[in-house]
CSV table of C-alpha atoms in Angstrom, one decimal:
chain,number,residue,atom,x,y,z
U,1,MET,CA,3.1,-9.8,-17.2
U,2,LYS,CA,2.0,-12.3,-15.0
U,3,LYS,CA,-0.6,-11.5,-13.0
U,4,ILE,CA,1.0,-10.9,-8.7
U,5,ILE,CA,-1.3,-13.2,-6.7
U,6,ARG,CA,-2.4,-12.4,-3.0
U,7,ILE,CA,-2.6,-14.8,-0.8
U,8,LEU,CA,-4.4,-13.9,2.7
U,9,ILE,CA,-2.6,-16.3,5.6
U,10,ALA,CA,-4.3,-16.1,8.3
U,11,LYS,CA,-4.9,-18.1,11.8
U,12,PRO,CA,-8.6,-18.4,13.1
U,13,GLY,CA,-9.1,-19.0,17.0
U,14,LEU,CA,-7.3,-19.3,19.6
U,15,ASP,CA,-5.1,-21.1,18.7
U,16,GLY,CA,-1.6,-19.1,19.4
U,17,HIS,CA,0.8,-21.4,17.4
U,18,ASP,CA,1.7,-19.3,14.7
U,19,ARG,CA,5.4,-20.4,13.5
U,20,GLY,CA,4.1,-23.1,11.0
U,21,ALA,CA,1.7,-19.7,9.1
U,22,LYS,CA,4.7,-17.8,9.0
U,23,TYR,CA,7.3,-20.0,8.0
U,24,VAL,CA,4.8,-20.4,4.8
U,25,ALA,CA,3.8,-16.8,4.3
U,26,ARG,CA,7.8,-16.0,4.4
U,27,ALA,CA,7.7,-19.0,1.4
U,28,LEU,CA,5.3,-18.1,0.0
U,29,LYS,CA,7.0,-14.2,-0.4
U,30,ASP,CA,9.9,-16.2,-1.4
U,31,ALA,CA,8.1,-17.8,-4.5
U,32,GLY,CA,6.8,-14.1,-5.6
U,33,TYR,CA,3.5,-13.8,-4.2
U,34,GLU,CA,2.0,-10.9,-2.0
U,35,VAL,CA,0.7,-12.2,1.4
U,36,ILE,CA,-1.0,-10.7,3.8
U,37,TYR,CA,-0.7,-11.8,6.9
U,38,THR,CA,-3.1,-10.9,10.4
U,39,GLY,CA,-1.4,-12.6,13.0
U,40,ILE,CA,-3.3,-15.0,15.4
U,41,ARG,CA,-6.5,-15.1,17.5
U,42,GLN,CA,-8.6,-14.1,13.9
U,43,THR,CA,-12.3,-14.9,13.4
U,44,PRO,CA,-14.0,-15.7,10.6
U,45,GLU,CA,-15.5,-12.6,9.9
U,46,ALA,CA,-12.7,-10.4,10.3
U,47,ILE,CA,-10.7,-12.9,7.5
U,48,VAL,CA,-13.1,-12.9,5.4
U,49,LYS,CA,-13.6,-8.8,5.2
U,50,THR,CA,-9.9,-9.0,4.7
U,51,ALA,CA,-9.7,-10.8,2.2
U,52,ILE,CA,-12.5,-9.2,0.4
U,53,GLN,CA,-11.3,-5.6,1.3
U,54,GLU,CA,-7.5,-7.1,0.2
U,55,ASP,CA,-8.9,-8.7,-2.8
U,56,VAL,CA,-6.8,-11.9,-2.4
U,57,ASP,CA,-7.1,-14.9,-5.0
U,58,PHE,CA,-6.4,-17.9,-2.0
U,59,VAL,CA,-6.6,-17.5,1.6
U,60,GLY,CA,-4.6,-19.8,3.3
U,61,LEU,CA,-5.6,-20.9,6.9
U,62,SER,CA,-3.6,-22.3,9.8
U,63,LEU,CA,-5.1,-24.0,12.7
U,64,LEU,CA,-3.0,-26.1,15.3
U,65,SER,CA,-5.9,-26.7,18.5
U,66,GLY,CA,-8.3,-28.7,16.4
U,67,ALA,CA,-11.0,-26.5,16.0
U,68,HIS,CA,-11.0,-26.7,12.4
U,69,ASN,CA,-14.0,-28.8,11.7
U,70,GLU,CA,-15.7,-25.6,13.3
U,71,LEU,CA,-13.8,-23.1,11.7
U,72,PHE,CA,-12.8,-23.7,8.2
U,73,PRO,CA,-15.9,-24.4,7.1
U,74,LYS,CA,-17.8,-21.5,8.6
U,75,VAL,CA,-15.2,-18.8,6.3
U,76,ALA,CA,-15.7,-21.0,3.5
U,77,ARG,CA,-19.5,-20.5,4.0
U,78,LEU,CA,-19.0,-16.4,4.6
U,79,LEU,CA,-17.3,-15.9,1.5
U,80,ARG,CA,-20.2,-17.7,0.0
U,81,GLU,CA,-22.9,-15.4,1.8
U,82,GLN,CA,-20.4,-11.9,0.4
U,83,GLN,CA,-20.5,-13.5,-2.7
U,84,ALA,CA,-16.7,-14.3,-2.4
U,85,ASP,CA,-16.5,-17.6,-3.0
U,86,ASP,CA,-14.0,-16.8,-6.0
U,87,ILE,CA,-11.3,-16.8,-3.5
U,88,ILE,CA,-9.2,-20.0,-3.0
U,89,VAL,CA,-9.4,-22.0,0.3
U,90,LEU,CA,-6.7,-24.2,1.5
U,91,GLY,CA,-6.2,-24.8,5.2
U,92,GLY,CA,-2.9,-26.3,6.6
U,93,GLY,CA,-2.3,-27.6,10.0
U,94,VAL,CA,-2.4,-30.7,12.2
U,95,ILE,CA,-6.0,-31.9,10.3
U,96,PRO,CA,-6.8,-36.0,11.0
U,97,ASP,CA,-6.7,-37.8,6.9
U,98,ALA,CA,-10.5,-38.2,8.1
U,99,ASP,CA,-11.7,-34.8,8.8
U,100,ILE,CA,-10.0,-34.0,5.2
U,101,PRO,CA,-13.1,-34.9,3.4
U,102,GLN,CA,-15.7,-33.0,5.2
U,103,LEU,CA,-13.7,-30.3,4.6
U,104,LYS,CA,-13.4,-30.7,1.1
U,105,ALA,CA,-17.0,-31.0,0.9
U,106,SER,CA,-17.7,-27.7,3.2
U,107,GLY,CA,-15.2,-25.5,0.3
U,108,ILE,CA,-11.9,-25.9,1.5
U,109,GLU,CA,-10.2,-26.5,-1.3
U,110,THR,CA,-7.4,-28.6,-0.1
U,111,ILE,CA,-5.8,-29.5,3.4
U,112,PHE,CA,-1.6,-29.1,4.0
U,113,THR,CA,-1.1,-31.6,6.7
U,114,PRO,CA,2.7,-31.3,8.6
U,115,GLY,CA,5.9,-32.3,6.5
U,116,THR,CA,4.2,-31.1,3.2
U,117,PRO,CA,6.8,-29.8,1.4
U,118,ILE,CA,6.7,-25.9,0.0
U,119,THR,CA,7.2,-27.1,-3.1
U,120,ASP,CA,3.2,-28.6,-2.9
U,121,VAL,CA,1.7,-25.2,-1.8
U,122,ILE,CA,3.4,-23.6,-4.7
U,123,GLN,CA,2.3,-26.5,-7.3
U,124,PHE,CA,-1.3,-26.1,-6.0
U,125,ILE,CA,-1.3,-22.4,-6.6
U,126,GLU,CA,0.3,-22.5,-10.0
U,127,ALA,CA,-2.4,-25.0,-11.6
U,128,ASN,CA,-4.8,-22.3,-10.4
U,129,ARG,CA,-3.4,-19.1,-11.9
U,130,GLU,CA,-5.6,-19.2,-14.4
U,131,ARG,CA,-8.7,-19.9,-12.2
U,132,VAL,CA,-8.2,-16.8,-10.5
U,133,SER,CA,-6.0,-14.8,-13.2
U,134,ARG,CA,-9.5,-12.1,-14.0
O,1,MET,CA,-16.2,-0.7,-15.7
O,2,ILE,CA,-18.6,1.7,-15.9
O,3,ASP,CA,-20.4,-0.4,-13.4
O,4,LEU,CA,-17.2,-1.3,-10.9
O,5,ALA,CA,-17.3,2.7,-11.0
O,6,GLU,CA,-21.1,2.8,-9.7
O,7,LYS,CA,-20.4,0.4,-7.2
O,8,VAL,CA,-17.6,2.5,-5.8
O,9,LEU,CA,-19.3,5.2,-6.1
O,10,LYS,CA,-21.8,3.7,-3.7
O,11,GLY,CA,-19.4,2.7,-1.3
O,12,ASP,CA,-19.5,-1.7,-2.4
O,13,VAL,CA,-16.6,-3.3,-0.2
O,14,ARG,CA,-15.5,-5.5,-3.2
O,15,ALA,CA,-15.6,-3.1,-6.3
O,16,ILE,CA,-13.1,-0.4,-4.1
O,17,ALA,CA,-11.1,-3.7,-3.9
O,18,ARG,CA,-11.4,-4.9,-7.1
O,19,ALA,CA,-10.7,-1.6,-8.6
O,20,ILE,CA,-7.6,-0.8,-6.3
O,21,SER,CA,-6.3,-4.5,-8.2
O,22,TRP,CA,-7.0,-3.3,-11.6
O,23,ILE,CA,-4.8,0.0,-10.6
O,24,GLU,CA,-2.5,-2.3,-9.4
O,25,ASN,CA,-2.7,-4.4,-11.8
O,26,ASN,CA,-1.9,-1.6,-14.5
O,27,ARG,CA,-5.0,-2.9,-16.2
O,28,PRO,CA,-6.1,-0.8,-19.2
O,29,GLU,CA,-10.1,0.1,-18.2
O,30,LYS,CA,-8.2,1.4,-15.2
O,31,GLU,CA,-7.7,5.0,-17.2
O,32,ASN,CA,-11.7,5.2,-18.1
O,33,LEU,CA,-12.5,4.0,-14.2
O,34,ILE,CA,-10.7,6.5,-12.4
O,35,ASP,CA,-11.7,8.7,-15.1
O,36,ALA,CA,-15.0,8.2,-14.1
O,37,LEU,CA,-14.5,8.7,-10.3
O,38,PHE,CA,-12.4,11.4,-10.8
O,39,PRO,CA,-15.5,14.5,-10.4
O,40,HIS,CA,-16.2,12.7,-7.3
O,41,CYS,CA,-13.0,13.5,-6.0
O,42,GLY,CA,-11.3,15.8,-3.2
O,43,ASN,CA,-13.5,15.5,-0.2
O,44,ALA,CA,-11.6,13.4,1.6
O,45,GLN,CA,-8.5,14.2,4.2
O,46,VAL,CA,-5.7,12.7,3.0
O,47,TRP,CA,-3.1,12.5,5.6
O,48,GLY,CA,0.2,10.5,5.0
O,49,ILE,CA,2.4,8.6,7.8
O,50,THR,CA,5.9,8.4,7.2
O,51,GLY,CA,9.0,7.2,9.4
O,52,PRO,CA,11.7,4.7,10.0
O,53,PRO,CA,10.4,1.1,9.9
O,54,GLY,CA,9.6,-0.3,13.4
O,55,ALA,CA,8.7,3.5,14.9
O,56,GLY,CA,4.7,3.2,15.6
O,57,LYS,CA,3.5,3.6,12.3
O,58,SER,CA,1.0,1.2,11.8
O,59,THR,CA,-0.3,0.9,16.0
O,60,LEU,CA,-0.5,5.2,15.6
O,61,LEU,CA,-2.3,4.9,13.0
O,62,ASP,CA,-5.0,1.9,14.8
O,63,LYS,CA,-5.7,4.1,17.7
O,64,ILE,CA,-6.4,7.6,15.5
O,65,ILE,CA,-8.9,5.0,13.6
O,66,GLU,CA,-10.7,4.5,16.8
O,67,ILE,CA,-11.0,8.0,17.4
O,68,GLU,CA,-12.3,9.0,14.5
O,69,ARG,CA,-14.3,6.5,14.2
O,70,ARG,CA,-15.6,7.8,17.6
O,71,LYS,CA,-16.5,10.8,15.9
O,72,GLN,CA,-18.4,8.7,12.7
O,73,LYS,CA,-15.9,9.0,10.3
O,74,LYS,CA,-15.1,6.7,7.8
O,75,VAL,CA,-11.6,5.8,7.4
O,76,ALA,CA,-9.6,4.4,4.6
O,77,VAL,CA,-5.9,3.0,4.8
O,78,ILE,CA,-3.3,2.5,2.4
O,79,ALA,CA,-0.4,0.5,4.1
O,80,VAL,CA,2.7,0.2,1.5
O,81,ASP,CA,5.1,-2.2,2.2
O,82,PRO,CA,7.8,-3.4,0.4
O,83,SER,CA,8.3,-6.0,-2.6
O,84,SER,CA,10.8,-8.3,-2.8
O,85,PRO,CA,13.7,-7.0,-5.1
O,86,PHE,CA,14.4,-10.6,-5.7
O,87,SER,CA,11.2,-12.1,-5.8
O,88,GLY,CA,8.7,-9.8,-6.8
O,89,GLY,CA,6.9,-11.1,-3.4
O,90,ALA,CA,5.7,-9.5,-0.5
O,91,ILE,CA,4.8,-9.8,3.2
O,92,LEU,CA,2.2,-7.1,4.3
O,93,GLY,CA,2.1,-7.4,7.9
O,94,ASP,CA,1.4,-3.5,8.8
O,95,ARG,CA,-2.5,-4.1,8.9
O,96,LEU,CA,-1.8,-7.1,12.0
O,97,ARG,CA,-1.8,-3.7,14.3
O,98,MET,CA,-4.8,-2.7,12.9
O,99,GLN,CA,-6.8,-5.9,12.7
O,100,SER,CA,-9.3,-4.6,15.6
O,101,HIS,CA,-11.3,-3.2,13.4
O,102,ALA,CA,-10.8,-5.9,10.6
O,103,THR,CA,-15.1,-6.1,11.2
O,104,ASP,CA,-16.1,-2.2,11.4
O,105,GLU,CA,-17.8,-1.6,8.5
O,106,GLY,CA,-16.2,2.0,8.1
O,107,VAL,CA,-12.8,0.7,7.9
O,108,PHE,CA,-11.4,0.0,5.0
O,109,ILE,CA,-7.8,-1.4,5.1
O,110,ARG,CA,-5.5,-2.3,1.7
O,111,SER,CA,-2.2,-3.3,1.9
O,112,MET,CA,-0.2,-2.3,-1.4
O,113,ALA,CA,3.7,-3.9,-2.1
O,114,SER,CA,6.0,-1.1,-3.6
O,115,ARG,CA,6.5,-3.4,-6.7
O,116,GLY,CA,9.5,-1.8,-7.2
O,117,HIS,CA,8.6,1.8,-7.6
O,118,LEU,CA,11.2,3.8,-5.1
O,119,GLY,CA,9.7,6.5,-3.3
O,120,GLY,CA,8.2,4.9,0.4
O,121,VAL,CA,4.8,4.3,-1.8
O,122,ALA,CA,3.2,1.9,-4.7
O,123,GLN,CA,2.7,3.2,-7.6
O,124,ALA,CA,-0.8,2.9,-7.5
O,125,THR,CA,-1.2,4.4,-4.5
O,126,SER,CA,-2.1,7.7,-6.0
O,127,ASP,CA,-4.7,5.8,-7.9
O,128,ALA,CA,-6.0,4.0,-5.3
O,129,ILE,CA,-6.4,7.2,-3.1
O,130,LYS,CA,-9.1,8.9,-5.8
O,131,VAL,CA,-11.1,5.3,-5.3
O,132,LEU,CA,-11.5,6.2,-1.9
O,133,ASP,CA,-11.8,9.0,-2.2
O,134,ALA,CA,-14.4,8.6,-4.5
O,135,ALA,CA,-16.4,5.9,-2.3
O,136,GLY,CA,-16.7,8.4,0.1
O,137,PHE,CA,-14.1,7.6,3.3
O,138,ASP,CA,-13.3,10.6,5.2
O,139,LEU,CA,-9.7,10.1,6.0
O,140,ILE,CA,-7.4,8.2,4.1
O,141,ALA,CA,-4.5,7.6,5.7
O,142,ILE,CA,-1.5,6.7,3.4
O,143,GLU,CA,1.4,4.1,5.8
O,144,THR,CA,4.3,4.0,3.9
O,145,ILE,CA,7.1,2.0,3.9
O,146,GLY,CA,9.3,2.2,6.7
O,147,VAL,CA,12.0,4.9,5.3
O,148,GLY,CA,15.3,6.2,5.3
O,149,GLN,CA,16.7,9.5,4.6
O,150,THR,CA,15.3,10.3,0.8
O,151,GLU,CA,11.6,8.2,0.1
O,152,ILE,CA,9.9,11.2,0.3
O,153,GLU,CA,7.1,10.7,-2.4
O,154,VAL,CA,4.0,10.7,0.0
O,155,VAL,CA,4.8,14.4,0.9
O,156,GLY,CA,3.1,14.8,-2.8
O,157,LEU,CA,0.2,12.5,-2.1
O,158,SER,CA,-1.0,13.9,1.2
O,159,ASP,CA,-2.8,16.9,2.5
O,160,ILE,CA,-0.8,16.6,5.5
O,161,VAL,CA,2.4,14.0,6.7
O,162,LEU,CA,2.6,13.0,9.7
O,163,LEU,CA,6.5,12.4,10.0
O,164,VAL,CA,6.6,9.6,13.0
O,165,LEU,CA,10.3,9.4,15.0
O,166,VAL,CA,11.3,7.3,17.4
O,167,PRO,CA,14.3,8.0,20.3
O,168,GLY,CA,17.9,6.0,19.7
O,169,LEU,CA,18.3,6.7,16.2
O,170,GLY,CA,21.1,9.4,16.1
O,171,ASP,CA,21.9,12.8,16.9
O,172,GLU,CA,20.6,16.5,15.7
O,173,ILE,CA,23.1,16.3,12.7
O,174,GLN,CA,20.7,13.8,11.2
O,175,ALA,CA,17.2,16.2,12.2
O,176,MET,CA,19.1,19.0,10.0
O,177,LYS,CA,19.6,16.8,7.0
O,178,ALA,CA,18.1,17.0,3.7
O,179,GLY,CA,14.9,14.8,2.9
O,180,VAL,CA,12.6,13.5,4.8
O,181,MET,CA,12.7,15.4,8.0
O,182,GLU,CA,12.0,18.0,6.0
O,183,ILE,CA,8.6,17.0,4.8
O,184,GLY,CA,7.0,16.4,8.4
O,185,ASP,CA,3.7,18.9,8.3
O,186,ILE,CA,3.4,17.8,12.2
O,187,PHE,CA,6.9,15.7,13.7
O,188,ILE,CA,5.5,12.9,16.5
O,189,VAL,CA,8.0,11.5,18.8
O,190,ASN,CA,6.6,8.1,19.7
O,191,LYS,CA,7.7,5.8,22.3
O,192,LYS,CA,8.3,8.7,24.5
O,193,ASP,CA,8.2,6.5,27.4
O,194,ARG,CA,11.5,5.4,25.9
O,195,ASP,CA,15.2,6.7,26.8
O,196,GLY,CA,16.1,9.5,25.0
O,197,ALA,CA,12.2,10.9,24.1
O,198,LEU,CA,12.9,14.0,25.4
O,199,LYS,CA,16.1,14.6,24.4
O,200,LEU,CA,14.7,13.7,20.8
O,201,ARG,CA,12.4,16.4,21.0
O,202,ALA,CA,15.1,19.3,22.0
O,203,GLU,CA,16.9,18.0,18.9
O,204,ILE,CA,13.6,19.1,16.8
O,205,GLU,CA,13.1,21.7,18.4
O,206,TYR,CA,16.5,23.1,17.7
O,207,VAL,CA,16.6,22.6,14.0
O,208,LEU,CA,13.1,23.4,13.4
O,209,GLY,CA,14.1,26.7,15.3
O,210,ILE,CA,16.9,26.5,12.9
O,211,GLN,CA,14.8,26.6,10.0
O,212,PHE,CA,11.7,29.2,11.4
O,213,ALA,CA,14.0,31.2,12.9
O,214,ASP,CA,12.7,34.4,10.8
O,215,TYR,CA,9.1,33.2,11.0
O,216,PRO,CA,8.2,31.7,14.2
O,217,GLU,CA,4.5,31.3,13.1
O,218,LYS,CA,5.2,28.6,10.8
O,219,MET,CA,7.1,27.1,13.6
O,220,LYS,CA,5.7,23.2,13.1
O,221,PRO,CA,4.2,20.8,16.0
O,222,ILE,CA,5.8,18.2,18.2
O,223,VAL,CA,3.7,15.9,19.6
O,224,MET,CA,4.8,12.8,21.8
O,225,THR,CA,3.2,9.4,21.5
O,226,ALA,CA,3.1,6.4,23.1
O,227,ALA,CA,0.7,4.6,20.8
O,228,SER,CA,1.1,1.2,22.0
O,229,MET,CA,-0.1,2.7,25.4
O,230,ASN,CA,-2.6,4.6,23.6
O,231,GLU,CA,-0.9,8.0,25.0
O,232,GLY,CA,-0.5,11.3,23.4
O,233,ILE,CA,-3.1,10.0,20.6
O,234,GLU,CA,-6.1,12.7,21.1
O,235,GLU,CA,-3.6,15.5,21.4
O,236,LEU,CA,-2.0,14.8,18.3
O,237,LEU,CA,-5.5,15.2,17.0
O,238,THR,CA,-6.4,18.2,17.9
O,239,VAL,CA,-2.9,19.1,17.0
O,240,THR,CA,-3.8,18.2,13.0
O,241,ASP,CA,-7.4,19.2,13.0
O,242,ASP,CA,-5.8,22.4,14.0
O,243,TYR,CA,-2.8,22.4,11.1
O,244,PHE,CA,-5.9,20.7,8.7
O,245,LEU,CA,-8.3,24.1,9.6
O,246,LYS,CA,-5.1,26.6,9.0
O,247,ILE,CA,-4.3,25.3,5.5
O,248,SER,CA,-7.7,25.3,4.2
O,249,MET,CA,-8.0,28.7,5.2
O,250,ASN,CA,-4.6,30.3,4.1
O,251,ARG,CA,-5.2,28.3,0.9
O,252,SER,CA,-2.5,26.4,0.9
O,253,LEU,CA,-4.3,22.9,0.8
O,254,GLN,CA,-5.3,24.4,-2.5
O,255,ASP,CA,-2.0,25.0,-3.5
O,256,LYS,CA,-1.1,21.1,-2.5
O,257,ARG,CA,-4.2,19.2,-3.7
O,258,LYS,CA,-3.0,21.4,-7.4
O,259,THR,CA,0.6,20.4,-7.0
O,260,ARG,CA,0.2,16.9,-6.7
O,261,LEU,CA,-2.8,17.1,-9.6
O,262,LYS,CA,0.3,19.3,-11.6
O,263,SER,CA,2.9,16.3,-10.5
O,264,GLU,CA,-0.2,14.0,-11.5
O,265,ILE,CA,-0.6,15.0,-15.2
O,266,ARG,CA,2.8,15.7,-16.3
O,267,GLN,CA,3.8,11.8,-14.6
O,268,ILE,CA,0.7,10.2,-17.5
O,269,PHE,CA,1.8,12.1,-20.1
O,270,THR,CA,5.6,11.5,-19.7
O,271,GLN,CA,4.8,7.8,-19.2
O,272,LYS,CA,2.6,7.6,-22.3
O,273,VAL,CA,5.2,9.5,-24.5
O,274,SER,CA,7.3,6.9,-23.5
O,275,ALA,CA,5.5,4.1,-24.1
O,276,HIS,CA,4.5,5.3,-27.3
O,277,VAL,CA,8.2,6.3,-28.9
O,278,LYS,CA,9.2,2.9,-27.4
O,279,GLN,CA,6.7,0.6,-29.1
O,280,LYS,CA,7.6,2.7,-32.2
O,281,TYR,CA,11.0,1.6,-31.9
O,282,ASP,CA,10.6,-1.7,-30.2
O,283,PHE,CA,12.5,-0.6,-27.9
O,284,GLU,CA,12.7,-3.4,-25.6
O,285,ASN,CA,13.4,-5.8,-28.2
O,286,ARG,CA,16.5,-3.5,-29.5
O,287,LEU,CA,17.5,-2.8,-26.6
O,288,ASP,CA,20.5,-5.8,-26.5
O,289,GLU,CA,20.8,-5.0,-30.2
O,290,TRP,CA,21.8,-1.1,-28.9
O,291,VAL,CA,24.2,-2.2,-25.8
O,292,ASP,CA,26.0,-4.5,-27.9
O,293,ALA,CA,27.2,-2.3,-30.0
O,294,VAL,CA,27.3,0.7,-27.6
O,295,TYR,CA,29.5,-1.7,-25.2
O,296,LYS,CA,31.5,-2.7,-28.5
O,297,LYS,CA,32.3,1.1,-29.2
O,298,LYS,CA,30.6,1.3,-32.3
O,299,LYS,CA,28.1,3.4,-30.8
O,300,ARG,CA,27.8,6.0,-28.6
O,301,PRO,CA,25.4,6.4,-26.3
O,302,TYR,CA,24.2,9.9,-26.7
O,303,SER,CA,24.8,10.4,-30.7
O,304,LEU,CA,22.6,6.1,-30.3
O,305,ILE,CA,20.0,8.1,-28.7
O,306,ASN,CA,19.9,11.3,-30.5
O,307,GLU,CA,20.1,9.5,-34.0
O,308,LYS,CA,17.3,7.2,-33.0
O,309,ILE,CA,14.9,10.4,-31.5
O,310,ASN,CA,15.8,12.4,-35.0
O,311,LEU,CA,14.6,9.7,-36.9
O,312,PHE,CA,11.5,9.7,-35.2
O,313,LEU,CA,11.2,13.7,-35.3
O,314,ARG,CA,11.2,13.4,-38.8
O,315,GLU,CA,9.2,11.2,-39.5
O,316,CYS,CA,6.3,12.6,-37.7
O,317,ASN,CA,6.9,15.3,-39.8
O,318,TRP,CA,8.3,17.8,-36.5
O,319,LEU,CA,11.9,18.7,-38.2
C-alpha cells in the first residue's frame, strides 16, 4: 500500500487572505493527501512545531502580504535547527519572480505563483514521494 | 526501533510523532515498538471527547488545555477527522481551534484521519494513546470525528467520556435512543447562550432520570458551557475531577481498563488469525474467482467458505 502523504498548509504572518490556502488544502485532500490546516496568522515557530508534531512530509506556506522574504526562510531555518529539514517546504502566493532564487537558496524547494494549476502542485508532490517515504 | 522507543520514553517530540506515523502506516516495526512502550503505560488519564459535528469539541478542548496547563499537567490531544471515502485524503482542521497552544512544550496535538475506520476514531488511535501515555503525558484527550448515533468506539478507549451536545438537534426522543447518548459519563450542553439550551438540559435530565430512577447515585452530571466565551469550563473540570476520583475509588476505572485490554487482545488475535488464513489462500487474489463462482451460482457462499476452511483445518491436522 502506498504511504499516505501528510501536508501542512499554513499561513505565516499577519495576512488574513486564506482563500488560496483553503483552495489548495481542499484540492490536495481530493488528490488523496492528508492535509493539516492551521488557519491564519501563524508564527514560524508555531508552524515548525506543528509540522513536527504532525510528522508531515511537506509544509506549504501561503502568503500574500509581501513578508515572504522574512517569514519563509525563517520556517526553513527553524526546521533545520530542529533537525527536521527532511520536511520539504514549498511556498505559494503573490511572490515576485525576482525573490524566488533567494527563497530557494534559503531552503524553500519551490514557489508556486498565482495562476499555477493545482496539477503542478500534485506533480511536485508525487515527484518527491520517494524522498519522503521513510 | 528500540532507539525510537527510548526517545519516546524521554518525551522526544519528533520520536513521538514518528512513532504515531509508524502506527498509522501499520509498519511491521510497530509491534516491537508498542511492546517496548507498554510497561510504561497506565499513568495517563484518557478522556474521550465526542459529540455531533460543530458541537464545539475542539474549542472546548482548547479551553480545557488552558486550565490543565495552569496545573502544570502535560496534555496530549489526538483529534480525529474523517478521511474521504473517494480519494482517501482528509482535511484535518481540529487543531485550528487549539493552535494557541502550538508553541507550548507541554502540549502535543496530533491530527489523525479515520482512514476508513468507522467507529468515530481511527484504527491507530488506541496504539497512539499508548505512545503518548509512555511519553509521560498526564492527560490524553481523544477528540472523535463529529459523530452521529452509532460512532461509539471512543468509549472503549477512554477512562471517561465527555459527550458534547448543543441545542437545536432534536427532542427528548432523540436523547432516549440507543448509541451515542448512552456512552457519555459527563453530559455537556455547549453553546449554553443559545436558545434551547435550558430545554436541552431538561430533556437530558428527563431521560437520565428515567434511566437512573432506581439508582439516583449513578445519575450522570450535566454541565452547561459556552466554550468560545470560556464559560463553564472550570465547573466542568471540577466535575471531571470528582468523576475520576469516584471511578478510581470504586475500582470501575480498573475494570474499564481491563475491558479495554480484553477487546484489544481479542482484536489483535482476530486480525492475526485472519491475516494468516488469508495469506494461506492467497485470498485477495482468489477472491474474484470465488465471487465469480458464487455469482454464476456454481457455488453457494456458505458452502464455499466452509469447504475452504475445512481444507485449511485438515491441513493443520485440526480435523
